[in-house]
Amino acid sequence: MKQWLVVFVVVALGLAGFAPVAVAVAPSGCTTSIQWVQQGSDYFDGLGSVQCTSGRYKAKEVCLDNQTGAGYVIYGTQVVSAPATATVLCRTGNSALSVFAVTDPPDAGLTGCVSWTEWVSQGSNLFHGRGQAQCDTGQYRVKSLCKNEQTGDYYIVYGTQAVTAPNAVSITCNTGNTAQIVQAVADPAAAGLAGCMTWSAWIVQGSTMYYGRGSAQCDSGRYQARLACHNVQTGQDYVVYAPVVTAPDTSTGTCLPGNSVTAVTTQAA
């Protein structure tokens, strides 16, 4: 009888020493909406809402300052459990570009990354494509796929500044070029094949020579681009493998003359 009493007392004390721990339940089945909220005669705010079918979350949105053209991220303070709706409001006169559900409490690692593109004006006719990225957790840099609007060529630019969530980090393409895709890059870089981007373009040679070109580029790993090509004349589909490269180099391949690229994927090598 004494032995059972001792065991009961020890177990009871052990349980009493544990405080409830909040477990992150990632939201799923989320739908979002954006609307205007009027304040006074001419003041408007971008209101973002998110509702999920499961999980515990709050809302965040990418807002646009309509006066400067610069974007920023703002978090809501209201935490809800599904299927309740969480909302967040941009600053007065600003518009909401996109809305997201944020896991509460936050997950570990690099999570909740969002990105957007902007124009940066310098002087009367100098413009740059700027990309910004922001995450809920982790440390990261930013990279952007840029397009040279004069030549049609694409290239990758990495930012050198590393920030800790929830700060935003930006990168700018060369003068007159546009930012096509923007991604957050884990810092330090992730192991294995990570952070891959793919894109396609046309190569024009002479008056009648055209090629479908596809490229892949990753932050880490060894890989090659896999192009799904289409013969426009015969309707035949075939695959082309680009050369194997090591990150952060770009693997690029081309279809046969006159053929188009229908898809580009990254394949580990």
Short mmCIF file of N, CA, C and O in Angstrom, two decimals, residues 40-140:
data_model
loop_
_atom_site.label_atom_id
_atom_site.label_comp_id
_atom_site.label_asym_id
_atom_site.label_seq_id
_atom_site.Cartn_x
_atom_site.Cartn_y
_atom_site.Cartn_z
N GLY A 40 -14.26 58.60 -43.39
CA GLY A 40 -14.44 59.99 -43.79
C GLY A 40 -14.86 60.09 -45.24
O GLY A 40 -15.44 59.17 -45.81
N SER A 41 -14.56 61.23 -45.88
CA SER A 41 -15.02 61.47 -47.24
C SER A 41 -14.10 60.87 -48.30
O SER A 41 -14.54 60.49 -49.37
N ASP A 42 -12.80 60.80 -48.03
CA ASP A 42 -11.90 60.31 -49.07
C ASP A 42 -10.73 59.48 -48.52
O ASP A 42 -9.68 59.39 -49.12
N TYR A 43 -10.91 58.88 -47.36
CA TYR A 43 -9.86 58.03 -46.80
C TYR A 43 -10.29 56.57 -46.90
O TYR A 43 -11.38 56.21 -46.46
N PHE A 44 -9.44 55.78 -47.49
CA PHE A 44 -9.75 54.37 -47.68
C PHE A 44 -8.61 53.50 -47.19
O PHE A 44 -7.45 53.87 -47.26
N ASP A 45 -8.95 52.33 -46.70
CA ASP A 45 -7.97 51.36 -46.24
C ASP A 45 -8.24 50.02 -46.91
O ASP A 45 -9.39 49.65 -47.16
N GLY A 46 -7.16 49.28 -47.19
CA GLY A 46 -7.30 47.94 -47.75
C GLY A 46 -7.50 46.94 -46.62
O GLY A 46 -6.62 46.75 -45.78
N LEU A 47 -8.67 46.31 -46.59
CA LEU A 47 -8.99 45.35 -45.54
C LEU A 47 -8.84 43.94 -46.10
O LEU A 47 -9.44 43.59 -47.11
N GLY A 48 -8.01 43.11 -45.44
CA GLY A 48 -7.82 41.73 -45.86
C GLY A 48 -8.43 40.78 -44.86
O GLY A 48 -8.33 40.99 -43.64
N SER A 49 -9.07 39.72 -45.35
CA SER A 49 -9.70 38.71 -44.49
C SER A 49 -9.25 37.32 -44.92
O SER A 49 -9.05 37.06 -46.11
N VAL A 50 -9.11 36.42 -43.93
CA VAL A 50 -8.77 35.04 -44.23
C VAL A 50 -9.58 34.12 -43.33
O VAL A 50 -9.76 34.38 -42.15
N GLN A 51 -10.10 33.05 -43.93
CA GLN A 51 -10.87 32.04 -43.21
C GLN A 51 -10.40 30.66 -43.64
O GLN A 51 -10.27 30.38 -44.84
N CYS A 52 -10.11 29.79 -42.67
CA CYS A 52 -9.61 28.45 -42.96
C CYS A 52 -10.55 27.39 -42.40
O CYS A 52 -11.37 27.68 -41.52
N THR A 53 -10.43 26.18 -42.90
CA THR A 53 -11.28 25.09 -42.43
C THR A 53 -10.66 24.36 -41.25
O THR A 53 -11.34 23.60 -40.55
N SER A 54 -9.36 24.57 -41.00
CA SER A 54 -8.70 23.97 -39.83
C SER A 54 -7.50 24.82 -39.45
O SER A 54 -7.00 25.62 -40.24
N GLY A 55 -7.06 24.67 -38.19
CA GLY A 55 -5.88 25.38 -37.73
C GLY A 55 -6.18 26.57 -36.85
O GLY A 55 -7.33 26.95 -36.62
N ARG A 56 -5.11 27.16 -36.35
CA ARG A 56 -5.15 28.35 -35.51
C ARG A 56 -4.26 29.39 -36.18
O ARG A 56 -3.10 29.10 -36.49
N TYR A 57 -4.74 30.60 -36.38
CA TYR A 57 -4.03 31.53 -37.25
C TYR A 57 -4.43 32.98 -37.00
O TYR A 57 -5.41 33.28 -36.32
N LYS A 58 -3.61 33.85 -37.57
CA LYS A 58 -3.94 35.26 -37.70
C LYS A 58 -3.70 35.64 -39.15
O LYS A 58 -3.27 34.79 -39.95
N ALA A 59 -3.97 36.88 -39.52
CA ALA A 59 -3.85 37.29 -40.91
C ALA A 59 -2.66 38.22 -41.11
O ALA A 59 -2.27 38.95 -40.20
N LYS A 60 -2.07 38.16 -42.28
CA LYS A 60 -1.10 39.17 -42.70
C LYS A 60 -1.38 39.51 -44.15
O LYS A 60 -1.94 38.69 -44.89
N GLU A 61 -1.01 40.72 -44.54
CA GLU A 61 -1.24 41.12 -45.92
C GLU A 61 -0.09 41.96 -46.45
O GLU A 61 0.63 42.62 -45.69
N VAL A 62 0.09 41.87 -47.76
CA VAL A 62 1.04 42.74 -48.45
C VAL A 62 0.26 43.96 -48.90
O VAL A 62 -0.73 43.86 -49.62
N CYS A 63 0.70 45.12 -48.43
CA CYS A 63 0.01 46.38 -48.73
C CYS A 63 0.84 47.23 -49.68
O CYS A 63 2.07 47.10 -49.74
N LEU A 64 0.18 48.09 -50.40
CA LEU A 64 0.83 49.00 -51.33
C LEU A 64 0.54 50.44 -50.95
O LEU A 64 -0.62 50.83 -50.80
N ASP A 65 1.62 51.20 -50.76
CA ASP A 65 1.47 52.64 -50.54
C ASP A 65 1.21 53.27 -51.90
O ASP A 65 2.11 53.33 -52.75
N ASN A 66 0.00 53.72 -52.14
CA ASN A 66 -0.37 54.22 -53.45
C ASN A 66 0.28 55.55 -53.81
O ASN A 66 0.24 55.97 -54.97
N GLN A 67 0.89 56.21 -52.84
CA GLN A 67 1.58 57.46 -53.12
C GLN A 67 3.02 57.21 -53.59
O GLN A 67 3.51 57.86 -54.51
N THR A 68 3.69 56.26 -52.95
CA THR A 68 5.10 56.01 -53.26
C THR A 68 5.31 54.79 -54.15
O THR A 68 6.38 54.64 -54.75
N GLY A 69 4.33 53.90 -54.22
CA GLY A 69 4.48 52.68 -54.99
C GLY A 69 5.22 51.58 -54.27
O GLY A 69 5.49 50.52 -54.83
N ALA A 70 5.57 51.82 -53.00
CA ALA A 70 6.31 50.82 -52.21
C ALA A 70 5.36 49.90 -51.47
O ALA A 70 4.29 50.32 -51.01
N GLY A 71 5.74 48.64 -51.36
CA GLY A 71 4.93 47.67 -50.65
C GLY A 71 5.47 47.40 -49.26
O GLY A 71 6.64 47.67 -48.97
N TYR A 72 4.65 46.83 -48.39
CA TYR A 72 5.07 46.47 -47.05
C TYR A 72 4.12 45.39 -46.52
O TYR A 72 3.04 45.17 -47.07
N VAL A 73 4.55 44.70 -45.47
CA VAL A 73 3.75 43.64 -44.86
C VAL A 73 3.26 44.09 -43.50
O VAL A 73 4.00 44.71 -42.73
N ILE A 74 2.01 43.78 -43.19
CA ILE A 74 1.44 44.12 -41.90
C ILE A 74 0.70 42.89 -41.35
O ILE A 74 0.06 42.16 -42.11
N TYR A 75 0.87 42.64 -40.05
CA TYR A 75 0.24 41.50 -39.39
C TYR A 75 -0.99 41.94 -38.60
O TYR A 75 -0.99 43.02 -37.99
N GLY A 76 -2.00 41.10 -38.60
CA GLY A 76 -3.13 41.33 -37.72
C GLY A 76 -2.80 40.87 -36.30
O GLY A 76 -1.91 40.03 -36.11
N THR A 77 -3.48 41.39 -35.33
CA THR A 77 -3.24 41.02 -33.93
C THR A 77 -4.25 39.99 -33.43
O THR A 77 -4.04 39.37 -32.39
N GLN A 78 -5.31 39.79 -34.17
CA GLN A 78 -6.38 38.87 -33.77
C GLN A 78 -6.03 37.43 -34.16
O GLN A 78 -5.78 37.13 -35.32
N VAL A 79 -5.97 36.54 -33.16
CA VAL A 79 -5.70 35.12 -33.40
C VAL A 79 -7.01 34.35 -33.26
O VAL A 79 -7.72 34.51 -32.26
N VAL A 80 -7.34 33.52 -34.25
CA VAL A 80 -8.60 32.78 -34.24
C VAL A 80 -8.35 31.31 -34.54
O VAL A 80 -7.29 30.93 -35.02
N SER A 81 -9.33 30.50 -34.25
CA SER A 81 -9.31 29.09 -34.62
C SER A 81 -10.37 28.86 -35.69
O SER A 81 -11.44 29.49 -35.67
N ALA A 82 -10.07 27.96 -36.63
CA ALA A 82 -11.00 27.67 -37.71
C ALA A 82 -12.36 27.25 -37.16
O ALA A 82 -12.44 26.60 -36.12
N PRO A 83 -13.44 27.66 -37.81
CA PRO A 83 -13.51 28.36 -39.10
C PRO A 83 -13.72 29.87 -38.96
O PRO A 83 -14.31 30.48 -39.86
N ALA A 84 -13.25 30.47 -37.91
CA ALA A 84 -13.43 31.91 -37.72
C ALA A 84 -12.61 32.70 -38.75
O ALA A 84 -11.65 32.18 -39.33
N THR A 85 -12.98 33.96 -38.92
CA THR A 85 -12.31 34.83 -39.88
C THR A 85 -11.38 35.80 -39.16
O THR A 85 -11.78 36.42 -38.16
N ALA A 86 -10.14 35.91 -39.64
CA ALA A 86 -9.17 36.87 -39.11
C ALA A 86 -8.99 37.99 -40.13
O ALA A 86 -8.99 37.75 -41.33
N THR A 87 -8.85 39.21 -39.65
CA THR A 87 -8.73 40.36 -40.54
C THR A 87 -7.50 41.19 -40.21
O THR A 87 -6.95 41.11 -39.10
N VAL A 88 -7.08 41.99 -41.16
CA VAL A 88 -5.97 42.92 -40.98
C VAL A 88 -6.20 44.09 -41.92
O VAL A 88 -6.78 43.94 -43.01
N LEU A 89 -5.76 45.29 -41.52
CA LEU A 89 -6.06 46.51 -42.25
C LEU A 89 -4.78 47.25 -42.62
O LEU A 89 -3.91 47.46 -41.76
N CYS A 90 -4.64 47.62 -43.89
CA CYS A 90 -3.50 48.43 -44.32
C CYS A 90 -3.63 49.85 -43.75
O CYS A 90 -4.67 50.22 -43.22
N ARG A 91 -2.58 50.62 -43.90
CA ARG A 91 -2.62 52.00 -43.45
C ARG A 91 -3.59 52.80 -44.29
O ARG A 91 -3.92 52.42 -45.42
N THR A 92 -4.04 53.91 -43.76
CA THR A 92 -5.04 54.74 -44.44
C THR A 92 -4.60 55.10 -45.85
O THR A 92 -3.48 55.54 -46.07
N GLY A 93 -5.49 54.89 -46.80
CA GLY A 93 -5.22 55.24 -48.18
C GLY A 93 -4.43 54.20 -48.95
O GLY A 93 -4.20 54.36 -50.15
N ASN A 94 -3.99 53.15 -48.28
CA ASN A 94 -3.20 52.11 -48.94
C ASN A 94 -4.09 50.94 -49.35
O ASN A 94 -5.15 50.72 -48.76
N SER A 95 -3.64 50.17 -50.33
CA SER A 95 -4.42 49.05 -50.83
C SER A 95 -3.74 47.72 -50.49
O SER A 95 -2.53 47.65 -50.34
N ALA A 96 -4.55 46.68 -50.36
CA ALA A 96 -4.04 45.34 -50.05
C ALA A 96 -3.81 44.58 -51.36
O ALA A 96 -4.69 44.52 -52.21
N LEU A 97 -2.62 44.01 -51.51
CA LEU A 97 -2.29 43.24 -52.71
C LEU A 97 -2.59 41.76 -52.53
O LEU A 97 -3.06 41.11 -53.46
N SER A 98 -2.31 41.22 -51.35
CA SER A 98 -2.54 39.80 -51.09
C SER A 98 -2.67 39.57 -49.60
O SER A 98 -2.16 40.34 -48.79
N VAL A 99 -3.36 38.49 -49.23
CA VAL A 99 -3.65 38.18 -47.83
C VAL A 99 -3.27 36.73 -47.57
O VAL A 99 -3.45 35.86 -48.44
N PHE A 100 -2.76 36.45 -46.35
CA PHE A 100 -2.31 35.11 -46.01
C PHE A 100 -2.68 34.76 -44.58
O PHE A 100 -2.81 35.64 -43.73
N ALA A 101 -2.83 33.46 -44.32
CA ALA A 101 -3.01 32.96 -42.96
C ALA A 101 -1.64 32.67 -42.37
O ALA A 101 -0.78 32.11 -43.03
N VAL A 102 -1.43 33.05 -41.11
CA VAL A 102 -0.16 32.85 -40.42
C VAL A 102 -0.38 31.90 -39.25
O VAL A 102 -1.22 32.15 -38.38
N THR A 103 0.36 30.80 -39.23
CA THR A 103 0.24 29.82 -38.14
C THR A 103 0.58 30.46 -36.80
O THR A 103 1.56 31.19 -36.68
N ASP A 104 -0.23 30.21 -35.79
CA ASP A 104 0.00 30.76 -34.45
C ASP A 104 -0.14 29.63 -33.42
O ASP A 104 -1.19 29.00 -33.35
N PRO A 105 0.90 29.35 -32.61
CA PRO A 105 2.22 29.99 -32.64
C PRO A 105 3.00 29.61 -33.89
O PRO A 105 2.67 28.61 -34.54
N PRO A 106 4.02 30.39 -34.27
CA PRO A 106 4.72 30.17 -35.54
C PRO A 106 5.48 28.86 -35.57
O PRO A 106 5.90 28.33 -34.55
N ASP A 107 5.67 28.32 -36.79
CA ASP A 107 6.47 27.11 -36.98
C ASP A 107 7.95 27.44 -36.89
O ASP A 107 8.34 28.62 -36.83
N ALA A 108 8.79 26.40 -36.89
CA ALA A 108 10.23 26.59 -36.88
C ALA A 108 10.77 26.61 -38.31
O ALA A 108 10.10 26.17 -39.24
N GLY A 109 11.99 27.11 -38.46
CA GLY A 109 12.61 27.14 -39.78
C GLY A 109 12.19 28.36 -40.58
O GLY A 109 11.74 29.36 -40.02
N LEU A 110 12.34 28.27 -41.89
CA LEU A 110 11.96 29.36 -42.79
C LEU A 110 10.53 29.12 -43.26
O LEU A 110 10.27 28.20 -44.04
N THR A 111 9.59 29.92 -42.76
CA THR A 111 8.17 29.69 -43.05
C THR A 111 7.47 30.98 -43.43
O THR A 111 7.93 32.08 -43.13
N GLY A 112 6.32 30.81 -44.09
CA GLY A 112 5.42 31.93 -44.38
C GLY A 112 6.00 32.98 -45.28
O GLY A 112 5.68 34.17 -45.14
N CYS A 113 6.86 32.60 -46.22
CA CYS A 113 7.51 33.59 -47.08
C CYS A 113 6.57 34.09 -48.19
O CYS A 113 5.91 33.29 -48.85
N VAL A 114 6.54 35.39 -48.36
CA VAL A 114 5.77 36.02 -49.43
C VAL A 114 6.69 36.97 -50.18
O VAL A 114 7.72 37.40 -49.65
N SER A 115 6.34 37.29 -51.40
CA SER A 115 7.17 38.19 -52.20
C SER A 115 6.31 39.02 -53.12
O SER A 115 5.17 38.66 -53.42
N TRP A 116 6.87 40.12 -53.59
CA TRP A 116 6.16 40.97 -54.54
C TRP A 116 7.17 41.81 -55.31
O TRP A 116 8.34 41.90 -54.94
N THR A 117 6.72 42.43 -56.40
CA THR A 117 7.60 43.25 -57.23
C THR A 117 7.12 44.69 -57.26
O THR A 117 5.92 44.97 -57.10
N GLU A 118 8.06 45.60 -57.49
CA GLU A 118 7.77 47.04 -57.52
C GLU A 118 8.64 47.70 -58.59
O GLU A 118 9.59 47.10 -59.10
N TRP A 119 8.32 48.95 -58.88
CA TRP A 119 9.15 49.79 -59.72
C TRP A 119 9.89 50.79 -58.84
O TRP A 119 9.32 51.34 -57.90
N VAL A 120 11.15 51.05 -59.16
CA VAL A 120 11.91 52.10 -58.50
C VAL A 120 12.26 53.13 -59.56
O VAL A 120 12.87 52.80 -60.57
N SER A 121 11.87 54.37 -59.35
CA SER A 121 12.12 55.43 -60.33
C SER A 121 13.34 56.25 -59.92
O SER A 121 13.48 56.63 -58.76
N GLN A 122 14.21 56.49 -60.88
CA GLN A 122 15.37 57.35 -60.65
C GLN A 122 15.47 58.33 -61.80
O GLN A 122 15.67 57.93 -62.95
N GLY A 123 15.33 59.63 -61.50
CA GLY A 123 15.36 60.62 -62.56
C GLY A 123 14.08 60.60 -63.37
O GLY A 123 13.03 60.14 -62.92
N SER A 124 14.17 61.07 -64.63
CA SER A 124 12.97 61.22 -65.45
C SER A 124 12.60 59.94 -66.19
O SER A 124 11.44 59.69 -66.48
N ASN A 125 13.58 59.10 -66.52
CA ASN A 125 13.25 57.91 -67.31
C ASN A 125 14.08 56.68 -66.95
O ASN A 125 14.23 55.78 -67.76
N LEU A 126 14.63 56.64 -65.76
CA LEU A 126 15.38 55.48 -65.31
C LEU A 126 14.54 54.68 -64.33
O LEU A 126 14.09 55.20 -63.31
N PHE A 127 14.30 53.42 -64.66
CA PHE A 127 13.45 52.58 -63.83
C PHE A 127 14.15 51.24 -63.54
O PHE A 127 14.89 50.73 -64.37
N HIS A 128 13.90 50.71 -62.38
CA HIS A 128 14.44 49.42 -61.99
C HIS A 128 13.30 48.55 -61.47
O HIS A 128 12.39 49.03 -60.81
N GLY A 129 13.38 47.26 -61.77
CA GLY A 129 12.45 46.33 -61.17
C GLY A 129 12.98 45.90 -59.81
O GLY A 129 14.09 45.38 -59.71
N ARG A 130 12.21 46.14 -58.78
CA ARG A 130 12.64 45.79 -57.43
C ARG A 130 11.77 44.64 -56.90
O ARG A 130 10.56 44.65 -57.07
N GLY A 131 12.41 43.68 -56.27
CA GLY A 131 11.69 42.58 -55.65
C GLY A 131 11.88 42.60 -54.15
O GLY A 131 12.98 42.91 -53.67
N GLN A 132 10.82 42.28 -53.41
CA GLN A 132 10.90 42.21 -51.95
C GLN A 132 10.36 40.88 -51.46
O GLN A 132 9.42 40.32 -52.03
N ALA A 133 10.98 40.37 -50.39
CA ALA A 133 10.54 39.12 -49.78
C ALA A 133 10.44 39.30 -48.28
O ALA A 133 11.19 40.09 -47.68
N GLN A 134 9.50 38.56 -47.65
CA GLN A 134 9.28 38.66 -46.21
C GLN A 134 8.76 37.33 -45.71
O GLN A 134 7.93 36.69 -46.37
N CYS A 135 9.25 36.85 -44.57
CA CYS A 135 8.85 35.56 -44.01
C CYS A 135 8.38 35.73 -42.57
O CYS A 135 8.67 36.74 -41.92
N ASP A 136 7.67 34.72 -42.07
CA ASP A 136 7.18 34.74 -40.69
C ASP A 136 8.26 34.32 -39.70
O ASP A 136 8.28 34.79 -38.55
N THR A 137 9.14 33.40 -40.11
CA THR A 137 10.22 32.92 -39.24
C THR A 137 11.46 32.67 -40.07
O THR A 137 11.40 32.50 -41.30
N GLY A 138 12.63 32.65 -39.39
CA GLY A 138 13.87 32.30 -40.06
C GLY A 138 14.74 33.48 -40.43
O GLY A 138 14.38 34.64 -40.21
N GLN A 139 15.89 33.17 -40.99
CA GLN A 139 16.83 34.17 -41.49
C GLN A 139 17.00 33.96 -42.98
O GLN A 139 17.14 32.82 -43.44
N TYR A 140 17.02 35.02 -43.77
CA TYR A 140 16.96 34.87 -45.21
C TYR A 140 17.49 36.09 -45.95
O TYR A 140 17.63 37.18 -45.39
#
